Amino acid sequence: MMLEPSPVLLLIYVVIPALLSALVLYAVVRFGVKHGMRAYYSEVGRKPGD
């Protein structure tokens, strides 16, 4: 007989890792976009021959 998972276990094993991975993904994307925009603007600021 299978027991129903309690809401607390669901919270611990599903919701918290999902939130943590979303936070990590957000930080990586945010850092990547910030770095990419900086590289893009420094590239645009240069003359074509440089």
mmCIF file of C-alpha atoms in Angstrom:
data_model
loop_
_atom_site.group_PDB
_atom_site.id
_atom_site.type_symbol
_atom_site.label_atom_id
_atom_site.label_comp_id
_atom_site.label_asym_id
_atom_site.label_seq_id
_atom_site.Cartn_x
_atom_site.Cartn_y
_atom_site.Cartn_z
ATOM 1 C CA MET A 1 0.000 0.000 0.000
ATOM 2 C CA MET A 2 1.402 3.368 -1.066
ATOM 3 C CA LEU A 3 1.141 6.303 1.301
ATOM 4 C CA GLU A 4 0.188 9.750 0.048
ATOM 5 C CA PRO A 5 3.166 12.116 0.200
ATOM 6 C CA SER A 6 2.710 14.776 2.833
ATOM 7 C CA PRO A 7 2.717 18.427 1.783
ATOM 8 C CA VAL A 8 5.819 19.034 3.897
ATOM 9 C CA LEU A 9 7.822 16.381 2.038
ATOM 10 C CA LEU A 10 6.528 17.745 -1.257
ATOM 11 C CA LEU A 11 7.725 21.185 -0.213
ATOM 12 C CA ILE A 12 11.155 19.898 0.829
ATOM 13 C CA TYR A 13 11.848 17.648 -2.134
ATOM 14 C CA VAL A 14 10.164 19.532 -4.990
ATOM 15 C CA VAL A 15 9.518 23.197 -4.281
ATOM 16 C CA ILE A 16 12.794 24.106 -2.558
ATOM 17 C CA PRO A 17 15.109 22.528 -5.197
ATOM 18 C CA ALA A 18 12.983 24.117 -7.943
ATOM 19 C CA LEU A 19 13.325 27.530 -6.328
ATOM 20 C CA LEU A 20 17.064 27.069 -5.795
ATOM 21 C CA SER A 21 17.673 25.987 -9.372
ATOM 22 C CA ALA A 22 15.557 28.890 -10.654
ATOM 23 C CA LEU A 23 17.616 31.292 -8.539
ATOM 24 C CA VAL A 24 20.899 29.853 -9.814
ATOM 25 C CA LEU A 25 19.665 29.967 -13.407
ATOM 26 C CA TYR A 26 18.555 33.579 -12.939
ATOM 27 C CA ALA A 27 21.962 34.544 -11.521
ATOM 28 C CA VAL A 28 23.830 32.854 -14.392
ATOM 29 C CA VAL A 29 21.638 34.464 -17.056
ATOM 30 C CA ARG A 30 21.810 37.855 -15.353
ATOM 31 C CA PHE A 31 25.610 37.700 -15.133
ATOM 32 C CA GLY A 32 25.897 36.478 -18.724
ATOM 33 C CA VAL A 33 23.677 39.236 -20.103
ATOM 34 C CA LYS A 34 25.521 41.886 -18.108
ATOM 35 C CA HIS A 35 28.883 40.633 -19.311
ATOM 36 C CA GLY A 36 27.618 40.220 -22.884
ATOM 37 C CA MET A 37 26.223 43.744 -23.031
ATOM 38 C CA ARG A 38 29.517 45.135 -21.739
ATOM 39 C CA ALA A 39 31.452 43.205 -24.391
ATOM 40 C CA TYR A 40 28.975 44.290 -27.072
ATOM 41 C CA TYR A 41 29.226 47.984 -26.211
ATOM 42 C CA SER A 42 33.016 47.887 -26.021
ATOM 43 C CA GLU A 43 33.035 46.207 -29.454
ATOM 44 C CA VAL A 44 30.632 48.781 -30.918
ATOM 45 C CA GLY A 45 32.750 51.622 -29.537
ATOM 46 C CA ARG A 46 35.796 50.526 -31.501
ATOM 47 C CA LYS A 47 36.554 51.526 -35.064
ATOM 48 C CA PRO A 48 36.273 48.744 -37.694
ATOM 49 C CA GLY A 49 40.037 48.683 -38.352
ATOM 50 C CA ASP A 50 41.091 48.175 -34.735
#
